[in-house]
Amino acid sequence: MNWGLKNRLSKIIKPNTGHTVMLAVDHGYFQGPTTGLKIPRKTIQPLAPYADALMLTRGILRTSIDANIETPVVLRVSGGTSILKELSNEGITTSMEEAIRLNVSAVALSIFVGGEYEKQTLLSLSKLVDEGERYGIPVLAVTAVGREMARDARYLGLACRIAAELGAHIVKTYFCEGFEKVVEGCPVPMVMAGGKKIPEKEALHLTFNAIHAGAVGVDMGRNIFQSDSPIPMIKAVRSIVHENATADEAYKLFNQLREEKNPQ
Ligand code: 5RP
């Protein structure tokens, strides 16, 4: 792995803990104005200091993030579809040249193993990895987005392993029963996507289980920004990922911070 690529990866996966809390705010690229992200700047700005990386598109980067931000950026570079159409029909939407110009720490794209356009998305990943290796930009592959996918260890293990085999430097996937098997079969760092909003206590248990199954961290969106207390929630997630807190300790912290913010 070249020095630039290693250096960029170390901005995302913190060398002091070997872990990361990425904040995913890229949902609009196929969902439009998602709940909690209707005004991106309003949501992202207060959370950014607590995130180890922000995952977003260039449109939101340009319009909603100040250029003096210290939080590293993982730029989503795939898209071309909407929730109204076949989601797997994605291509690369942003060039590596643009990613370099925007000074990002990694690029991200989705792959759709088992989807109608599986091959096209896997070839996009391979192309991006070739370019990433050339310019020192890590590639994060997002797996298992889409309605029809069975998110079990067999399917996720297959999708994550294929992403790693094609050269992805980080793989993002959903939690499932037997997640440790998915991690075992994937020779590159894995981060867990949060999925749809669930109660904070459950999301913290999910985070704990993923970390203890071997994930290096989370790339979480809705379970943070759709919480009624997003900053306490991201701090609670951080306590698990970086400070070895249990899910119950993290939930206690979440409640404490929420009460401090909204005293009775
Ligand atoms: C969509 C994505 C999102 O970033 C991903 O879904 C993470 O967000 P959430 O925790 O809300 O699921 O990659 O393709």
mmCIF file of C-alpha atoms and ligand atoms in Angstrom:
data_model
loop_
_atom_site.group_PDB
_atom_site.id
_atom_site.type_symbol
_atom_site.label_atom_id
_atom_site.label_comp_id
_atom_site.label_asym_id
_atom_site.label_seq_id
_atom_site.Cartn_x
_atom_site.Cartn_y
_atom_site.Cartn_z
ATOM 1 C CA MET A 1 0.000 0.000 0.000
ATOM 2 C CA ASN A 2 1.501 3.359 -0.946
ATOM 3 C CA TRP A 3 2.296 6.026 1.647
ATOM 4 C CA GLY A 4 -0.401 8.473 0.567
ATOM 5 C CA LEU A 5 -3.048 5.806 0.714
ATOM 6 C CA LYS A 6 -1.911 4.674 4.183
ATOM 7 C CA ASN A 7 -1.773 8.261 5.365
ATOM 8 C CA ARG A 8 -5.334 8.952 4.168
ATOM 9 C CA LEU A 9 -6.606 5.730 5.752
ATOM 10 C CA SER A 10 -5.033 6.770 9.062
ATOM 11 C CA LYS A 11 -7.094 9.987 8.990
ATOM 12 C CA ILE A 12 -10.258 7.857 8.974
ATOM 13 C CA ILE A 13 -9.313 4.849 11.137
ATOM 14 C CA LYS A 14 -7.716 6.522 14.133
ATOM 15 C CA PRO A 15 -4.273 5.022 14.844
ATOM 16 C CA ASN A 16 -4.587 5.509 18.633
ATOM 17 C CA THR A 17 -7.586 3.136 18.907
ATOM 18 C CA GLY A 18 -7.628 1.419 15.504
ATOM 19 C CA HIS A 19 -11.293 2.388 15.265
ATOM 20 C CA THR A 20 -13.549 4.931 13.583
ATOM 21 C CA VAL A 21 -16.908 6.628 13.931
ATOM 22 C CA MET A 22 -17.906 7.785 10.470
ATOM 23 C CA LEU A 23 -21.032 9.887 10.045
ATOM 24 C CA ALA A 24 -22.963 8.934 6.894
ATOM 25 C CA VAL A 25 -24.906 11.857 5.444
ATOM 26 C CA ASP A 26 -24.975 10.810 1.780
ATOM 27 C CA HIS A 27 -28.559 9.514 1.773
ATOM 28 C CA GLY A 28 -29.868 12.305 -0.471
ATOM 29 C CA TYR A 29 -27.970 10.983 -3.490
ATOM 30 C CA PHE A 30 -30.808 8.548 -4.150
ATOM 31 C CA GLN A 31 -33.421 9.414 -1.491
ATOM 32 C CA GLY A 32 -33.619 13.190 -1.898
ATOM 33 C CA PRO A 33 -34.329 15.276 1.224
ATOM 34 C CA THR A 34 -34.202 12.477 3.811
ATOM 35 C CA THR A 35 -35.755 13.061 7.261
ATOM 36 C CA GLY A 36 -33.128 14.707 9.435
ATOM 37 C CA LEU A 37 -31.108 15.864 6.427
ATOM 38 C CA LYS A 38 -33.582 18.272 4.869
ATOM 39 C CA ILE A 39 -31.179 21.148 5.538
ATOM 40 C CA PRO A 40 -27.822 19.358 5.411
ATOM 41 C CA ARG A 41 -25.715 22.158 6.933
ATOM 42 C CA LYS A 42 -27.988 22.405 9.961
ATOM 43 C CA THR A 43 -27.644 18.684 10.689
ATOM 44 C CA ILE A 44 -24.012 18.132 9.769
ATOM 45 C CA GLN A 45 -22.279 21.217 11.205
ATOM 46 C CA PRO A 46 -22.907 20.512 14.930
ATOM 47 C CA LEU A 47 -22.103 16.785 14.535
ATOM 48 C CA ALA A 48 -18.941 17.077 12.435
ATOM 49 C CA PRO A 49 -16.544 17.726 15.363
ATOM 50 C CA TYR A 50 -17.556 14.365 16.887
ATOM 51 C CA ALA A 51 -17.144 12.351 13.681
ATOM 52 C CA ASP A 52 -13.852 10.777 12.572
ATOM 53 C CA ALA A 53 -15.011 11.167 8.953
ATOM 54 C CA LEU A 54 -18.021 12.483 7.058
ATOM 55 C CA MET A 55 -19.419 10.453 4.181
ATOM 56 C CA LEU A 56 -21.216 12.650 1.672
ATOM 57 C CA THR A 57 -21.523 13.709 -1.963
ATOM 58 C CA ARG A 58 -19.673 16.567 -3.639
ATOM 59 C CA GLY A 59 -22.888 18.582 -3.884
ATOM 60 C CA ILE A 60 -23.361 18.586 -0.128
ATOM 61 C CA LEU A 61 -19.643 19.121 0.436
ATOM 62 C CA ARG A 62 -19.638 22.233 -1.739
ATOM 63 C CA THR A 63 -22.881 23.727 -0.473
ATOM 64 C CA SER A 64 -23.013 22.741 3.162
ATOM 65 C CA ILE A 65 -19.505 22.209 4.539
ATOM 66 C CA ASP A 66 -16.995 24.971 5.217
ATOM 67 C CA ALA A 67 -13.609 24.415 3.574
ATOM 68 C CA ASN A 68 -11.784 24.903 6.884
ATOM 69 C CA ILE A 69 -13.375 21.775 8.377
ATOM 70 C CA GLU A 70 -10.941 19.464 10.157
ATOM 71 C CA THR A 71 -13.014 16.281 9.847
ATOM 72 C CA PRO A 72 -11.814 14.101 6.938
ATOM 73 C CA VAL A 73 -14.206 13.500 4.078
ATOM 74 C CA VAL A 74 -15.168 10.211 2.433
ATOM 75 C CA LEU A 75 -16.681 11.220 -0.869
ATOM 76 C CA ARG A 76 -19.530 9.181 -2.316
ATOM 77 C CA VAL A 77 -18.733 8.855 -6.019
ATOM 78 C CA SER A 78 -21.432 6.418 -7.165
ATOM 79 C CA GLY A 79 -25.037 7.115 -8.052
ATOM 80 C CA GLY A 80 -27.229 7.841 -11.034
ATOM 81 C CA THR A 81 -30.364 6.191 -9.643
ATOM 82 C CA SER A 82 -33.235 7.193 -7.377
ATOM 83 C CA ILE A 83 -35.628 5.375 -5.071
ATOM 84 C CA LEU A 84 -38.111 5.513 -7.954
ATOM 85 C CA LYS A 85 -36.011 3.183 -10.132
ATOM 86 C CA GLU A 86 -33.797 0.089 -10.009
ATOM 87 C CA LEU A 87 -31.253 0.991 -7.331
ATOM 88 C CA SER A 88 -28.491 -1.294 -8.558
ATOM 89 C CA ASN A 89 -28.168 0.594 -11.840
ATOM 90 C CA GLU A 90 -25.387 2.816 -10.471
ATOM 91 C CA GLY A 91 -22.343 4.241 -12.166
ATOM 92 C CA ILE A 92 -19.471 6.452 -11.100
ATOM 93 C CA THR A 93 -20.710 10.022 -10.761
ATOM 94 C CA THR A 94 -17.587 11.869 -9.643
ATOM 95 C CA SER A 95 -14.091 11.521 -11.096
ATOM 96 C CA MET A 96 -10.952 10.714 -9.151
ATOM 97 C CA GLU A 97 -9.547 14.047 -10.353
ATOM 98 C CA GLU A 98 -12.443 15.837 -8.628
ATOM 99 C CA ALA A 99 -11.911 13.741 -5.481
ATOM 100 C CA ILE A 100 -8.265 14.838 -5.389
ATOM 101 C CA ARG A 101 -9.256 18.473 -6.031
ATOM 102 C CA LEU A 102 -11.677 18.253 -3.098
ATOM 103 C CA ASN A 103 -8.840 16.870 -0.941
ATOM 104 C CA VAL A 104 -10.844 13.911 0.304
ATOM 105 C CA SER A 105 -9.472 11.093 2.433
ATOM 106 C CA ALA A 106 -11.307 8.287 0.594
ATOM 107 C CA VAL A 107 -13.959 7.677 -2.037
ATOM 108 C CA ALA A 108 -17.008 5.429 -1.584
ATOM 109 C CA LEU A 109 -19.260 3.555 -3.941
ATOM 110 C CA SER A 110 -22.000 0.952 -3.617
ATOM 111 C CA ILE A 111 -21.829 -2.535 -5.042
ATOM 112 C CA PHE A 112 -24.964 -4.587 -5.608
ATOM 113 C CA VAL A 113 -24.009 -8.260 -5.378
ATOM 114 C CA GLY A 114 -27.009 -10.260 -6.568
ATOM 115 C CA GLY A 115 -28.634 -7.146 -8.012
ATOM 116 C CA GLU A 116 -29.682 -6.704 -11.619
ATOM 117 C CA TYR A 117 -26.622 -4.577 -12.378
ATOM 118 C CA GLU A 118 -24.175 -6.520 -10.199
ATOM 119 C CA LYS A 119 -21.443 -6.709 -12.871
ATOM 120 C CA GLN A 120 -21.534 -3.007 -13.710
ATOM 121 C CA THR A 121 -21.121 -2.038 -10.044
ATOM 122 C CA LEU A 122 -18.320 -4.554 -9.468
ATOM 123 C CA LEU A 123 -16.442 -3.287 -12.523
ATOM 124 C CA SER A 124 -16.899 0.280 -11.247
ATOM 125 C CA LEU A 125 -15.322 -0.802 -7.961
ATOM 126 C CA SER A 126 -12.366 -2.364 -9.787
ATOM 127 C CA LYS A 127 -11.845 0.762 -11.889
ATOM 128 C CA LEU A 128 -12.015 2.991 -8.848
ATOM 129 C CA VAL A 129 -9.491 0.814 -6.993
ATOM 130 C CA ASP A 130 -7.072 1.054 -9.956
ATOM 131 C CA GLU A 131 -7.390 4.851 -9.888
ATOM 132 C CA GLY A 132 -7.230 4.987 -6.097
ATOM 133 C CA GLU A 133 -4.016 2.986 -6.081
ATOM 134 C CA ARG A 134 -2.581 5.308 -8.731
ATOM 135 C CA TYR A 135 -3.324 8.479 -6.753
ATOM 136 C CA GLY A 136 -3.200 7.230 -3.152
ATOM 137 C CA ILE A 137 -6.941 7.455 -2.442
ATOM 138 C CA PRO A 138 -8.547 4.598 -0.465
ATOM 139 C CA VAL A 139 -11.821 3.126 -1.734
ATOM 140 C CA LEU A 140 -14.703 2.200 0.573
ATOM 141 C CA ALA A 141 -17.213 -0.284 -0.875
ATOM 142 C CA VAL A 142 -20.775 -0.176 0.459
ATOM 143 C CA THR A 143 -22.556 -3.515 0.258
ATOM 144 C CA ALA A 144 -26.116 -4.745 0.578
ATOM 145 C CA VAL A 145 -28.179 -1.635 -0.068
ATOM 146 C CA GLY A 146 -31.479 -2.482 -1.736
ATOM 147 C CA ARG A 147 -34.794 -3.905 -0.791
ATOM 148 C CA GLU A 148 -34.510 -7.446 -2.105
ATOM 149 C CA MET A 149 -31.218 -8.413 -0.429
ATOM 150 C CA ALA A 150 -31.349 -11.022 2.376
ATOM 151 C CA ARG A 151 -29.033 -9.493 4.922
ATOM 152 C CA ASP A 152 -27.781 -12.733 6.467
ATOM 153 C CA ALA A 153 -24.195 -13.823 7.151
ATOM 154 C CA ARG A 154 -24.067 -15.918 3.984
ATOM 155 C CA TYR A 155 -25.086 -13.081 1.690
ATOM 156 C CA LEU A 156 -23.135 -10.363 3.514
ATOM 157 C CA GLY A 157 -20.084 -12.636 3.699
ATOM 158 C CA LEU A 158 -20.256 -13.123 -0.063
ATOM 159 C CA ALA A 159 -20.701 -9.420 -0.857
ATOM 160 C CA CYS A 160 -17.992 -8.233 1.565
ATOM 161 C CA ARG A 161 -15.474 -10.820 0.411
ATOM 162 C CA ILE A 162 -16.042 -9.895 -3.234
ATOM 163 C CA ALA A 163 -15.501 -6.213 -2.361
ATOM 164 C CA ALA A 164 -12.200 -7.069 -0.666
ATOM 165 C CA GLU A 165 -11.100 -9.388 -3.476
ATOM 166 C CA LEU A 166 -11.639 -6.596 -6.004
ATOM 167 C CA GLY A 167 -9.411 -4.342 -3.926
ATOM 168 C CA ALA A 168 -11.648 -2.238 -1.663
ATOM 169 C CA HIS A 169 -9.629 -0.798 1.232
ATOM 170 C CA ILE A 170 -12.622 -0.581 3.615
ATOM 171 C CA VAL A 171 -15.949 -2.419 3.390
ATOM 172 C CA LYS A 172 -19.201 -1.164 4.824
ATOM 173 C CA THR A 173 -22.054 -3.513 5.518
ATOM 174 C CA TYR A 174 -25.005 -4.198 7.798
ATOM 175 C CA PHE A 175 -24.971 -6.136 11.046
ATOM 176 C CA CYS A 176 -26.426 -9.637 11.051
ATOM 177 C CA GLU A 177 -26.464 -12.740 13.189
ATOM 178 C CA GLY A 178 -23.071 -14.437 12.775
ATOM 179 C CA PHE A 179 -21.426 -11.101 11.901
ATOM 180 C CA GLU A 180 -18.074 -12.408 13.178
ATOM 181 C CA LYS A 181 -18.075 -14.851 10.241
ATOM 182 C CA VAL A 182 -18.589 -11.972 7.823
ATOM 183 C CA VAL A 183 -15.647 -10.141 9.418
ATOM 184 C CA GLU A 184 -13.493 -13.279 9.407
ATOM 185 C CA GLY A 185 -14.007 -13.760 5.682
ATOM 186 C CA CYS A 186 -13.187 -10.140 4.804
ATOM 187 C CA PRO A 187 -9.453 -9.379 4.909
ATOM 188 C CA VAL A 188 -9.874 -5.578 5.000
ATOM 189 C CA PRO A 189 -11.323 -3.333 7.742
ATOM 190 C CA MET A 190 -15.102 -3.367 8.007
ATOM 191 C CA VAL A 191 -17.468 -0.672 9.232
ATOM 192 C CA MET A 192 -21.088 -1.232 10.124
ATOM 193 C CA ALA A 193 -23.904 0.796 8.558
ATOM 194 C CA GLY A 194 -26.600 1.668 11.048
ATOM 195 C CA GLY A 195 -29.651 1.045 8.900
ATOM 196 C CA LYS A 196 -33.078 2.492 9.522
ATOM 197 C CA LYS A 197 -33.769 4.374 12.754
ATOM 198 C CA ILE A 198 -34.320 2.166 15.788
ATOM 199 C CA PRO A 199 -34.450 3.127 19.494
ATOM 200 C CA GLU A 200 -31.106 4.495 20.731
ATOM 201 C CA LYS A 201 -30.608 1.647 23.187
ATOM 202 C CA GLU A 202 -30.914 -0.924 20.382
ATOM 203 C CA ALA A 203 -28.604 1.028 18.073
ATOM 204 C CA LEU A 204 -25.976 1.115 20.828
ATOM 205 C CA HIS A 205 -26.300 -2.647 21.340
ATOM 206 C CA LEU A 206 -25.859 -3.103 17.592
ATOM 207 C CA THR A 207 -22.727 -0.944 17.700
ATOM 208 C CA PHE A 208 -21.301 -2.901 20.628
ATOM 209 C CA ASN A 209 -21.997 -6.235 18.930
ATOM 210 C CA ALA A 210 -20.405 -5.122 15.664
ATOM 211 C CA ILE A 211 -17.241 -3.880 17.383
ATOM 212 C CA HIS A 212 -16.992 -7.043 19.435
ATOM 213 C CA ALA A 213 -17.412 -9.144 16.309
ATOM 214 C CA GLY A 214 -14.386 -7.367 14.826
ATOM 215 C CA ALA A 215 -15.664 -4.313 12.917
ATOM 216 C CA VAL A 216 -13.248 -1.366 13.085
ATOM 217 C CA GLY A 217 -16.134 0.996 13.574
ATOM 218 C CA VAL A 218 -19.375 2.325 12.222
ATOM 219 C CA ASP A 219 -20.458 4.452 9.300
ATOM 220 C CA MET A 220 -23.752 5.448 10.825
ATOM 221 C CA GLY A 221 -26.336 7.898 9.597
ATOM 222 C CA ARG A 222 -30.009 7.768 10.545
ATOM 223 C CA ASN A 223 -29.469 6.326 14.011
ATOM 224 C CA ILE A 224 -27.453 9.440 14.794
ATOM 225 C CA PHE A 225 -29.003 12.319 12.856
ATOM 226 C CA GLN A 226 -32.613 11.136 13.261
ATOM 227 C CA SER A 227 -32.204 10.794 17.045
ATOM 228 C CA ASP A 228 -33.952 13.530 19.026
ATOM 229 C CA SER A 229 -30.519 14.113 20.611
ATOM 230 C CA PRO A 230 -27.933 13.606 17.858
ATOM 231 C CA ILE A 231 -24.882 14.914 19.746
ATOM 232 C CA PRO A 232 -25.485 12.751 22.853
ATOM 233 C CA MET A 233 -26.047 9.827 20.471
ATOM 234 C CA ILE A 234 -22.799 10.251 18.518
ATOM 235 C CA LYS A 235 -20.905 10.701 21.803
ATOM 236 C CA ALA A 236 -22.455 7.486 23.131
ATOM 237 C CA VAL A 237 -21.474 5.636 19.936
ATOM 238 C CA ARG A 238 -17.934 7.006 20.310
ATOM 239 C CA SER A 239 -17.732 5.711 23.880
ATOM 240 C CA ILE A 240 -18.264 2.160 22.583
ATOM 241 C CA VAL A 241 -16.087 2.420 19.496
ATOM 242 C CA HIS A 242 -13.136 4.285 21.019
ATOM 243 C CA GLU A 243 -13.394 3.801 24.777
ATOM 244 C CA ASN A 244 -14.541 0.193 25.210
ATOM 245 C CA ALA A 245 -17.825 1.176 26.867
ATOM 246 C CA THR A 246 -20.528 -1.469 27.060
ATOM 247 C CA ALA A 247 -23.853 -0.802 25.361
ATOM 248 C CA ASP A 248 -25.475 -0.172 28.773
ATOM 249 C CA GLU A 249 -22.744 2.284 29.794
ATOM 250 C CA ALA A 250 -23.116 4.074 26.473
ATOM 251 C CA TYR A 251 -26.893 4.273 26.884
ATOM 252 C CA LYS A 252 -26.442 5.705 30.385
ATOM 253 C CA LEU A 253 -24.088 8.310 28.929
ATOM 254 C CA PHE A 254 -26.628 9.099 26.195
ATOM 255 C CA ASN A 255 -29.362 9.706 28.808
ATOM 256 C CA GLN A 256 -27.060 11.812 30.990
ATOM 257 C CA LEU A 257 -26.025 14.011 28.075
ATOM 258 C CA ARG A 258 -29.619 14.308 26.894
ATOM 259 C CA GLU A 259 -30.761 15.438 30.338
ATOM 260 C CA GLU A 260 -27.922 17.982 30.593
ATOM 261 C CA LYS A 261 -29.093 19.389 27.268
ATOM 262 C CA ASN A 262 -32.785 19.400 28.194
ATOM 263 C CA PRO A 263 -32.998 19.784 32.006
ATOM 264 C CA GLN A 264 -36.495 18.937 33.416
HETATM 265 C C1 5RP B 1 -26.505 4.453 1.445
HETATM 266 C C2 5RP B 1 -25.380 4.587 2.364
HETATM 267 C C3 5RP B 1 -25.628 5.246 3.667
HETATM 268 O O1 5RP B 1 -24.545 6.051 3.951
HETATM 269 C C4 5RP B 1 -25.851 4.167 4.670
HETATM 270 O O2 5RP B 1 -27.121 3.662 4.499
HETATM 271 C C5 5RP B 1 -25.496 4.548 6.104
HETATM 272 O O3 5RP B 1 -26.432 5.182 6.714
HETATM 273 P P1 5RP B 1 -27.457 4.541 7.736
HETATM 274 O O4 5RP B 1 -26.685 4.314 9.016
HETATM 275 O O5 5RP B 1 -28.514 5.584 7.841
HETATM 276 O O6 5RP B 1 -27.948 3.227 7.153
HETATM 277 O O7 5RP B 1 -24.288 4.187 2.120
HETATM 278 O O8 5RP B 1 -26.117 3.763 0.326
#
